Coordinates of C-alpha atoms in Angstrom, one line a residue:
M1 CA 79.1 -47.0 308.1
F2 CA 79.6 -50.7 308.4
R3 CA 83.3 -51.6 308.9
Y4 CA 85.2 -54.4 307.2
S5 CA 85.7 -57.5 309.2
R6 CA 89.3 -57.9 307.9
A7 CA 92.0 -55.7 306.5
V8 CA 90.5 -53.8 303.5
L9 CA 91.1 -51.0 301.2
S10 CA 93.9 -48.9 302.1
V11 CA 93.6 -45.3 301.3
L12 CA 95.0 -45.4 297.9
G13 CA 98.0 -43.4 298.5
A14 CA 100.8 -43.2 295.8
A15 CA 99.7 -41.4 292.5
A16 CA 100.9 -41.0 288.9
L17 CA 102.6 -37.7 287.9
L18 CA 100.6 -36.8 284.8
L19 CA 97.3 -37.8 283.3
T20 CA 97.8 -39.5 279.9
G21 CA 97.5 -37.1 277.1
C22 CA 97.3 -34.0 279.3
T23 CA 99.8 -31.2 279.9
A24 CA 100.3 -29.7 283.3
P25 CA 99.6 -26.0 283.8
G26 CA 102.8 -24.0 283.7
A27 CA 104.6 -26.3 281.3
P28 CA 106.7 -24.5 278.6
G29 CA 104.5 -23.1 275.8
E30 CA 105.1 -21.9 272.3
S31 CA 104.9 -18.1 273.1
S32 CA 108.1 -16.1 273.4
T33 CA 109.3 -12.8 274.7
Q34 CA 111.5 -12.4 271.6
A35 CA 111.0 -13.8 268.2
G36 CA 112.3 -17.3 268.0
E37 CA 113.0 -17.5 271.8
P38 CA 110.7 -19.6 274.0
A39 CA 109.4 -17.9 277.1
P40 CA 110.9 -19.3 280.3
S41 CA 108.6 -21.4 282.6
A42 CA 108.7 -21.2 286.3
A43 CA 110.1 -24.2 288.1
P44 CA 107.6 -26.0 290.3
R45 CA 107.8 -25.0 294.0
L46 CA 106.0 -25.7 297.2
S47 CA 103.5 -23.1 298.2
D48 CA 103.4 -21.4 301.6
P49 CA 101.1 -23.1 304.1
I50 CA 97.4 -22.4 303.3
D51 CA 95.1 -22.3 306.3
L52 CA 91.7 -24.0 306.0
N53 CA 89.1 -23.3 308.6
Y54 CA 87.7 -26.9 308.5
A55 CA 89.1 -30.4 309.3
A56 CA 89.9 -31.8 305.8
E57 CA 91.2 -35.0 304.2
L58 CA 92.5 -35.1 300.7
L59 CA 90.8 -37.8 298.6
T60 CA 92.5 -37.3 295.2
D61 CA 93.9 -34.5 293.0
D62 CA 94.0 -34.2 289.2
G63 CA 97.8 -33.9 288.9
R64 CA 97.6 -30.3 287.7
G65 CA 96.2 -28.0 290.3
R66 CA 92.8 -29.2 291.6
A67 CA 92.1 -31.4 294.6
L68 CA 89.1 -33.0 296.2
L69 CA 88.8 -32.7 300.0
V70 CA 86.3 -34.1 302.4
D71 CA 85.0 -31.5 305.0
W72 CA 84.2 -33.7 307.9
E73 CA 82.1 -31.3 310.0
A74 CA 80.1 -29.9 307.1
G75 CA 79.4 -33.3 305.6
K76 CA 80.5 -32.4 302.1
V77 CA 83.3 -32.8 299.5
R78 CA 85.1 -29.7 298.3
A79 CA 86.9 -29.3 295.0
V80 CA 89.6 -26.7 295.6
D81 CA 92.3 -25.0 293.5
S82 CA 96.0 -24.7 294.4
A83 CA 95.3 -21.7 296.6
G84 CA 92.6 -23.5 298.6
A85 CA 89.7 -21.7 297.1
D86 CA 86.5 -23.6 296.6
L87 CA 85.6 -24.5 293.0
W88 CA 82.4 -26.3 294.1
T89 CA 81.1 -28.3 297.0
K90 CA 78.7 -31.3 297.2
P91 CA 77.0 -32.8 300.2
I92 CA 77.9 -36.4 301.1
D93 CA 76.9 -38.8 303.8
I94 CA 79.9 -39.3 306.0
D95 CA 80.6 -40.1 309.6
P96 CA 81.8 -36.9 311.4
E97 CA 83.8 -39.2 313.7
R98 CA 86.1 -39.8 310.7
S99 CA 85.7 -43.6 310.8
A100 CA 86.1 -43.9 307.1
A101 CA 86.6 -41.4 304.3
P102 CA 84.9 -41.7 300.9
S103 CA 87.1 -42.9 298.0
A104 CA 87.7 -40.8 294.9
Y105 CA 89.5 -41.2 291.6
T106 CA 90.6 -38.8 288.8
Y107 CA 90.1 -39.6 285.1
N108 CA 90.9 -36.8 282.7
E109 CA 88.4 -34.0 283.5
L110 CA 86.3 -36.1 285.8
V111 CA 86.6 -36.8 289.6
I112 CA 84.7 -40.0 290.5
V113 CA 83.4 -40.4 294.1
D114 CA 82.5 -43.6 295.8
D115 CA 80.0 -42.6 298.5
Q116 CA 80.3 -45.9 300.4
T117 CA 76.7 -46.9 299.8
G118 CA 77.3 -48.7 296.5
N119 CA 77.2 -45.6 294.3
L120 CA 79.7 -43.9 292.0
S121 CA 79.3 -40.4 290.8
A122 CA 81.5 -38.8 288.1
L123 CA 81.6 -35.0 288.4
A124 CA 83.3 -32.5 286.2
W125 CA 86.4 -31.0 287.9
N126 CA 85.7 -27.5 286.7
D127 CA 82.1 -27.1 288.0
G128 CA 80.9 -30.3 289.7
S129 CA 78.3 -31.1 287.1
E130 CA 77.4 -34.7 286.9
A131 CA 78.7 -36.7 284.0
W132 CA 77.5 -40.2 284.9
T133 CA 76.5 -42.4 287.9
F134 CA 76.7 -46.1 288.6
S135 CA 74.5 -47.7 291.2
V136 CA 74.8 -51.2 292.5
S137 CA 71.2 -51.3 293.4
E138 CA 70.2 -50.4 289.8
A139 CA 72.6 -52.9 288.4
G140 CA 71.2 -55.5 290.7
A141 CA 72.8 -56.6 294.0
G142 CA 71.0 -60.0 294.1
C143 CA 71.2 -61.3 297.7
H144 CA 74.1 -59.1 298.5
Y145 CA 73.7 -55.8 300.4
E146 CA 74.1 -52.9 298.0
W147 CA 76.0 -50.9 300.7
G148 CA 78.4 -53.8 301.0
F149 CA 80.3 -52.9 297.9
G150 CA 83.5 -50.9 298.0
S151 CA 85.7 -49.6 295.2
L152 CA 89.3 -50.0 294.2
A153 CA 91.3 -49.0 291.1
T154 CA 93.1 -51.6 288.9
G155 CA 95.9 -49.1 288.3
P156 CA 98.6 -48.0 290.7
S157 CA 97.0 -44.8 292.0
S158 CA 93.8 -42.8 292.3
V159 CA 94.8 -40.9 289.1
L160 CA 93.5 -43.3 286.5
S161 CA 95.0 -43.8 283.1
R162 CA 93.6 -45.3 279.9
G163 CA 92.8 -49.0 280.5
D164 CA 92.3 -48.6 284.2
L165 CA 89.0 -49.7 285.7
I166 CA 87.2 -49.1 289.0
L167 CA 86.1 -52.4 290.6
M168 CA 83.1 -52.4 292.9
E169 CA 83.8 -55.5 295.0
Y170 CA 81.6 -57.1 297.6
F171 CA 83.4 -56.9 301.0
M172 CA 80.7 -58.5 303.2
A173 CA 80.7 -62.1 304.4
A174 CA 76.9 -62.2 304.6
K175 CA 73.9 -62.4 302.4
D176 CA 70.4 -60.8 302.7
E177 CA 68.1 -63.7 303.6
N178 CA 65.1 -61.6 302.4
C179 CA 66.1 -61.3 298.8
A180 CA 65.7 -62.5 295.2
P181 CA 68.7 -63.6 293.1
R182 CA 69.8 -61.1 290.6
E183 CA 68.1 -61.6 287.2
A184 CA 69.8 -61.1 283.9
S185 CA 67.4 -58.3 283.0
A186 CA 68.7 -56.3 285.9
A187 CA 72.3 -56.5 284.7
S188 CA 74.1 -54.6 282.0
D189 CA 72.7 -53.9 278.5
D190 CA 74.1 -57.1 277.1
G191 CA 71.9 -59.2 279.5
G192 CA 74.3 -59.6 282.3
N193 CA 74.5 -62.7 284.4
E194 CA 72.3 -64.2 287.1
G195 CA 73.4 -64.9 290.6
D196 CA 74.8 -62.7 293.4
P197 CA 77.4 -60.2 292.1
V198 CA 80.8 -60.0 293.7
V199 CA 82.6 -57.8 291.2
F200 CA 81.4 -55.0 288.9
A201 CA 84.0 -53.5 286.5
I202 CA 83.3 -49.8 285.7
D203 CA 84.8 -47.9 282.8
P204 CA 85.8 -44.5 284.3
A205 CA 85.1 -42.7 281.0
T206 CA 81.5 -43.6 280.7
G207 CA 80.3 -45.3 284.0
E208 CA 79.3 -48.4 281.9
E209 CA 80.2 -51.9 282.9
A210 CA 83.5 -52.8 281.1
W211 CA 82.5 -56.5 281.2
P212 CA 79.6 -58.4 282.7
A213 CA 79.5 -58.7 286.5
L214 CA 81.1 -61.7 288.2
T215 CA 78.6 -63.5 290.3
V216 CA 78.4 -66.5 292.7
G217 CA 75.7 -68.9 293.5
S218 CA 73.5 -68.9 296.6
D219 CA 76.2 -70.7 298.7
G220 CA 79.1 -68.6 297.5
L221 CA 80.7 -65.8 299.6
P222 CA 83.9 -63.9 300.1
F223 CA 85.4 -63.7 303.5
G224 CA 84.8 -60.0 304.3
G225 CA 87.2 -57.2 303.7
R226 CA 89.4 -56.8 300.6
S227 CA 88.2 -59.4 298.2
V228 CA 90.2 -58.8 295.0
R229 CA 94.0 -58.4 295.1
V230 CA 95.5 -56.9 292.0
A231 CA 98.8 -58.1 290.7
P232 CA 101.6 -55.5 290.7
Q233 CA 101.7 -55.4 286.9
G234 CA 97.9 -54.8 286.8
D235 CA 97.0 -57.7 284.4
Y236 CA 95.2 -60.0 286.8
G237 CA 93.1 -59.8 290.0
Y238 CA 92.7 -62.7 292.5
F239 CA 89.5 -63.2 294.3
S240 CA 89.4 -65.5 297.4
W241 CA 86.1 -67.0 298.4
A242 CA 84.3 -70.3 299.3
D243 CA 81.1 -72.2 298.5
S244 CA 79.5 -75.0 300.5
T245 CA 82.0 -77.5 299.0
D246 CA 85.4 -75.9 298.4
S247 CA 87.8 -73.1 299.2
L248 CA 88.3 -71.3 295.9
L249 CA 90.6 -68.8 294.2
T250 CA 89.5 -67.0 291.0
R251 CA 92.0 -65.4 288.7
I252 CA 90.4 -62.5 286.8
D253 CA 91.8 -61.2 283.5
L254 CA 91.2 -57.5 284.2
S255 CA 91.2 -56.6 280.5
T256 CA 88.4 -59.0 279.5
G257 CA 86.8 -60.2 282.7
N258 CA 87.5 -63.8 281.8
T259 CA 88.1 -66.0 284.8
A260 CA 89.6 -69.2 286.0
T261 CA 88.4 -70.6 289.3
L262 CA 90.5 -73.1 291.1
P263 CA 89.5 -75.3 294.0
I264 CA 92.4 -75.0 296.6
T265 CA 90.9 -77.1 299.4
D266 CA 93.6 -79.8 299.1
L267 CA 96.3 -77.2 299.0
R268 CA 95.0 -75.7 302.3
T269 CA 95.7 -78.9 304.2
I270 CA 98.9 -77.1 305.4
D271 CA 96.6 -74.5 307.0
D272 CA 96.0 -75.9 310.5
T273 CA 94.4 -72.8 312.0
G274 CA 90.9 -74.1 311.5
A275 CA 89.9 -70.7 310.1
E276 CA 87.7 -70.5 307.1
Y277 CA 89.2 -67.3 305.7
Y278 CA 92.5 -66.6 304.0
S279 CA 93.9 -64.2 301.5
V280 CA 96.2 -64.5 298.6
V281 CA 98.8 -61.8 297.5
P282 CA 100.0 -61.9 293.9
T283 CA 103.6 -60.9 293.1
A284 CA 105.1 -59.7 289.8
E285 CA 106.6 -63.2 289.3
A286 CA 104.1 -65.0 287.2
G287 CA 102.3 -67.9 289.0
S288 CA 104.0 -67.0 292.4
L289 CA 101.6 -65.9 295.2
I290 CA 101.7 -65.4 298.9
Y291 CA 99.1 -67.3 300.9
E292 CA 98.3 -65.5 304.2
F293 CA 96.6 -67.3 307.1
G294 CA 96.4 -67.4 310.9
H295 CA 96.1 -63.6 310.8
E296 CA 93.8 -61.0 312.3
D297 CA 91.6 -62.4 315.0
P298 CA 88.6 -59.9 315.3
D299 CA 88.7 -60.4 319.0
D300 CA 92.4 -59.7 319.3
P301 CA 93.7 -56.4 317.7
M302 CA 97.3 -57.5 318.5
S303 CA 96.9 -60.5 316.2
V304 CA 97.6 -58.3 313.1
G305 CA 101.3 -58.5 314.2
F306 CA 101.3 -62.3 314.2
G307 CA 100.8 -64.0 310.8
R308 CA 101.7 -67.1 308.9
W309 CA 102.4 -67.4 305.3
A310 CA 102.9 -70.1 302.6
L311 CA 104.2 -69.9 299.1
M312 CA 101.6 -70.7 296.4
T313 CA 102.4 -71.7 292.9
L314 CA 99.8 -71.8 290.1
P315 CA 100.2 -72.5 286.4
T316 CA 100.5 -69.4 284.3
T317 CA 98.2 -70.8 281.6
L318 CA 94.7 -71.7 282.8
P319 CA 91.5 -72.6 281.0
E320 CA 89.3 -69.5 281.2
E321 CA 85.5 -68.8 281.2
D322 CA 83.7 -65.8 280.0
P323 CA 82.7 -63.3 282.7
G324 CA 79.6 -64.4 284.5
E325 CA 78.9 -66.8 287.3
L326 CA 82.1 -68.3 288.7
A327 CA 82.3 -72.0 288.1
P328 CA 85.1 -74.0 289.7
L329 CA 87.4 -75.8 287.3
S330 CA 87.3 -79.6 287.6
L331 CA 90.8 -80.7 288.5
L332 CA 89.9 -84.3 287.6
E333 CA 89.3 -83.1 284.0
H334 CA 92.4 -81.0 284.1
P335 CA 95.1 -83.0 285.8
D336 CA 97.8 -80.9 284.3
V337 CA 96.5 -77.9 286.2
A338 CA 96.3 -79.9 289.4
D339 CA 99.9 -81.2 289.0
A340 CA 101.1 -77.6 288.6
M341 CA 99.5 -76.3 291.7
S342 CA 101.5 -76.4 295.0
M343 CA 101.8 -74.7 298.3
Q344 CA 104.5 -74.9 301.0
N345 CA 105.0 -73.2 304.4
T346 CA 107.6 -70.6 304.6
F347 CA 109.3 -69.0 307.6
E348 CA 111.3 -66.6 305.4
P349 CA 110.2 -62.9 305.4
V350 CA 107.3 -62.2 303.1
C351 CA 105.1 -59.1 302.9
S352 CA 101.3 -59.4 302.5
A353 CA 100.2 -55.8 303.2
E354 CA 98.4 -53.8 300.6
P355 CA 101.0 -52.6 298.1
V356 CA 101.7 -48.9 297.6
Y357 CA 103.1 -47.7 294.3
T358 CA 105.5 -45.0 293.5
P359 CA 104.6 -42.3 290.9
Q360 CA 106.6 -44.3 288.4
G361 CA 104.5 -47.3 289.1
D362 CA 106.9 -49.5 291.1
S363 CA 105.3 -51.5 293.9
T364 CA 106.3 -51.5 297.5
C365 CA 105.1 -53.4 300.5
V366 CA 105.8 -53.0 304.3
M367 CA 104.2 -54.2 307.5
V368 CA 105.2 -54.8 311.1
Q369 CA 105.7 -58.3 312.6
L370 CA 106.0 -59.0 316.3
F371 CA 108.5 -61.6 317.6
A372 CA 109.0 -62.8 321.1
S373 CA 111.6 -60.2 322.0
T374 CA 111.6 -57.7 319.1
I375 CA 109.6 -55.9 316.5
K376 CA 110.6 -55.9 312.8
Y377 CA 109.6 -54.2 309.6
V378 CA 108.8 -56.8 306.9
G379 CA 109.0 -55.5 303.4
S380 CA 109.3 -56.2 299.7
D381 CA 109.0 -54.7 296.2
L382 CA 106.8 -57.7 295.3
S383 CA 108.9 -58.6 292.3
T384 CA 109.0 -62.1 293.9
P385 CA 107.6 -63.5 297.1
A386 CA 110.9 -63.0 298.9
G387 CA 111.0 -60.2 301.3
W388 CA 113.3 -58.8 304.0
Y389 CA 113.5 -57.8 307.7
S390 CA 114.6 -54.5 309.1
D391 CA 114.6 -53.4 312.8
A392 CA 111.6 -51.3 313.9
G393 CA 111.6 -49.0 316.9
G394 CA 108.7 -50.2 319.1
M395 CA 104.9 -50.2 319.5
R396 CA 104.6 -46.8 318.0
D397 CA 105.8 -48.3 314.7
F398 CA 103.4 -51.2 315.1
D399 CA 100.5 -48.8 315.2
S400 CA 101.8 -46.8 312.3
V401 CA 102.6 -49.2 309.4
G402 CA 100.9 -51.9 307.4
T403 CA 97.3 -52.1 308.5
H404 CA 94.1 -50.6 307.2
Y405 CA 93.9 -48.3 310.1
S406 CA 97.5 -47.0 309.8
P407 CA 98.1 -43.4 308.6
Q408 CA 98.9 -42.8 305.0
R409 CA 102.2 -44.0 303.5
A410 CA 103.4 -43.0 300.1
A411 CA 106.2 -44.7 298.2
V412 CA 109.1 -42.7 296.9
D413 CA 111.0 -42.9 293.6
G414 CA 114.6 -43.0 294.7
P415 CA 117.7 -42.7 292.5
D416 CA 118.4 -46.4 292.6
G417 CA 114.8 -47.8 293.0
P418 CA 111.7 -47.3 295.1
L419 CA 112.0 -46.2 298.8
I420 CA 109.8 -47.0 301.7
I421 CA 109.4 -44.3 304.4
V422 CA 108.7 -45.5 307.9
P423 CA 109.1 -44.3 311.5
G424 CA 112.8 -44.3 312.5
L425 CA 114.6 -46.2 315.2
E426 CA 116.2 -43.1 316.8
S427 CA 114.9 -40.5 314.4
S428 CA 111.5 -39.3 313.1
I429 CA 111.7 -41.2 309.9
M430 CA 114.0 -43.4 307.8
A431 CA 114.0 -44.5 304.1
L432 CA 114.4 -48.2 303.3
D433 CA 115.2 -49.7 299.9
A434 CA 112.1 -51.5 298.9
G435 CA 114.0 -54.3 297.3
S436 CA 116.5 -55.0 300.0
G437 CA 115.4 -53.3 303.2
E438 CA 118.8 -51.4 303.3
R439 CA 118.5 -48.2 305.3
I440 CA 119.2 -45.4 302.9
W441 CA 118.8 -42.4 305.2
E442 CA 117.4 -41.3 308.6
A443 CA 116.2 -37.8 309.4
G444 CA 114.4 -35.8 312.1
E445 CA 114.3 -35.9 315.8
H446 CA 112.6 -38.9 317.4
P447 CA 109.2 -37.7 318.7
G448 CA 109.0 -40.0 321.7
E449 CA 105.5 -41.4 322.1
N450 CA 103.8 -38.8 320.0
P451 CA 101.7 -40.5 317.3
W452 CA 102.9 -40.8 313.7
G453 CA 100.4 -38.8 311.6
G454 CA 101.3 -40.2 308.1
Q455 CA 103.7 -39.5 305.3
G456 CA 103.4 -38.3 301.7
Y457 CA 105.5 -37.6 298.6
L458 CA 105.4 -34.6 296.3
P459 CA 107.5 -35.8 293.3
A460 CA 107.3 -32.5 291.4
V461 CA 109.5 -30.9 294.0
G462 CA 111.2 -34.1 295.3
K463 CA 110.0 -33.8 298.9
V464 CA 108.8 -36.2 301.5
V465 CA 106.3 -34.7 303.9
V466 CA 105.6 -36.1 307.4
A467 CA 103.2 -35.3 310.2
D468 CA 105.1 -36.4 313.3
G469 CA 106.0 -35.0 316.7
K470 CA 103.5 -32.1 316.7
K471 CA 104.9 -30.7 313.5
T472 CA 104.7 -31.1 309.7
T473 CA 108.2 -31.5 308.2
F474 CA 109.4 -31.6 304.6
Y475 CA 112.5 -33.6 303.7
D476 CA 114.6 -34.0 300.5
A477 CA 113.5 -37.4 299.1
V478 CA 117.0 -38.3 298.0
T479 CA 119.1 -37.3 300.9
G480 CA 116.7 -36.9 303.8
E481 CA 117.8 -33.4 304.5
E482 CA 115.2 -31.4 306.5
Q483 CA 114.0 -28.4 304.4
D484 CA 111.1 -26.9 306.2
S485 CA 108.9 -27.4 309.3
H486 CA 105.6 -26.1 310.7
P487 CA 103.7 -26.6 314.0
A488 CA 100.9 -29.2 314.0
E489 CA 98.5 -30.7 316.5
E490 CA 99.5 -33.7 318.5
F491 CA 97.0 -36.0 316.7
A492 CA 97.3 -34.3 313.3
A493 CA 96.7 -36.6 310.3
L494 CA 98.3 -36.2 306.9
S495 CA 96.8 -37.0 303.5
S496 CA 98.4 -36.2 300.1
G497 CA 98.2 -36.7 296.4
T498 CA 100.5 -35.8 293.5
R499 CA 100.6 -32.0 294.0
F500 CA 98.8 -31.4 297.3
A501 CA 99.4 -32.3 301.0
V502 CA 96.9 -31.6 303.8
V503 CA 97.5 -31.9 307.5
S504 CA 94.3 -31.9 309.5
G505 CA 93.7 -31.1 313.1
S506 CA 90.5 -31.4 315.1
E507 CA 88.8 -28.3 313.7
S508 CA 91.1 -26.8 311.0
S509 CA 93.8 -27.9 308.5
Q510 CA 96.9 -26.6 306.7
M511 CA 97.4 -27.3 303.0
W512 CA 100.4 -27.1 300.7
S513 CA 100.2 -27.3 296.9
I514 CA 102.7 -27.3 294.0
V515 CA 102.7 -24.0 292.2
E516 CA 104.6 -22.8 289.1

């Protein structure tokens, strides 16, 4: 599998508690043991550990009692129930070295799998039957490589709600020289748009394009890696790219596909790195974005710890075009827009990592920044560009937080707001307030140099789960009190969803589920 050239999709970690319009198994019903008295329902609890005889990674679950796992050695995905029994399996082309897992999403009774080759398949949770497929090659990739498209959800988790879309975005910074531009006849039923596609928006209920594909001309390209950054409130996406003339930023109305493309070449005069690429991180504050540059040299892995940022301001009202080929707005014809655009350097803490959302939908952001004599966590709740610093422990933490290759991190709904769980200074883990960086609690014994294997959150039972220090440990999410612990391999990796957690070793795994 071709890897991204810059930081890309994070494993979509945090997830919604319930699917819209669905009732979880075990919820109180209308039957009664005595006339007029409702039958008691069992409180949700954590299952005993379930041994799996294969190395697994959880891709998504349905929020009710079914999960989709990838079986690395067998080269297949497995739908399992809360006891770990197979419901069905499907072969899938994956790298047994575990370089990249497929992506998957839940929508009502469907589980939708991105096979990393430009194809989506919607399968029925109950029996694996195929409901619909979407193929970039059939829709028409133009001069872009069909396998160069990756997926992301416009909602806060892999459990999709009504109105959420799956975006297939082009993550390559290259075109196929032996190609023909995409023709309108190869696009969606409404005729589509000519050019080279960069974004398809797929309705998870039907597999149809929610709006016509966004395309660029023969000289237009993204920078490689994550192309679209979705605002915390889910209303807009921002696409960074360039053509032969300008550096460009396109705002996408995710409900309609309408776009506004702004030339930002003049704003970028403060960027003295000489690099062509940049990325823009939207915040919940309308018109306030974080511009990230001077970050991630492909020849220097340590460069991810050294970044520079600027604060970008855009007008909240912009002239929009219908979805189709992206056309830069003329700032000469719209001087009011040009006057409202600005960018200034900042040396205050800002967080530009991929956001992770709590089950209640609150955004959190955390990454690690290297200084001359110390290492700091940099975090935010992305309500505004302003962030905070908090002391980090050392290089173990640098490897564990805030990059595409970091283990899973899940945000927690705390009693006073969202919490961020990170490796502790003198403990295994600590919980930081996402809005302020205040340390709320610390727990567990520091594992020394043993690698951090990832962290999850099971909201139905209020537990944080961590793979760390050759064990899997469950903590109370509010107090940090240790509640249970199980042995794990040194390099065990944790993946979790709304009601499942899986800790994978080299040849086998342990799974826990929420049962009632």
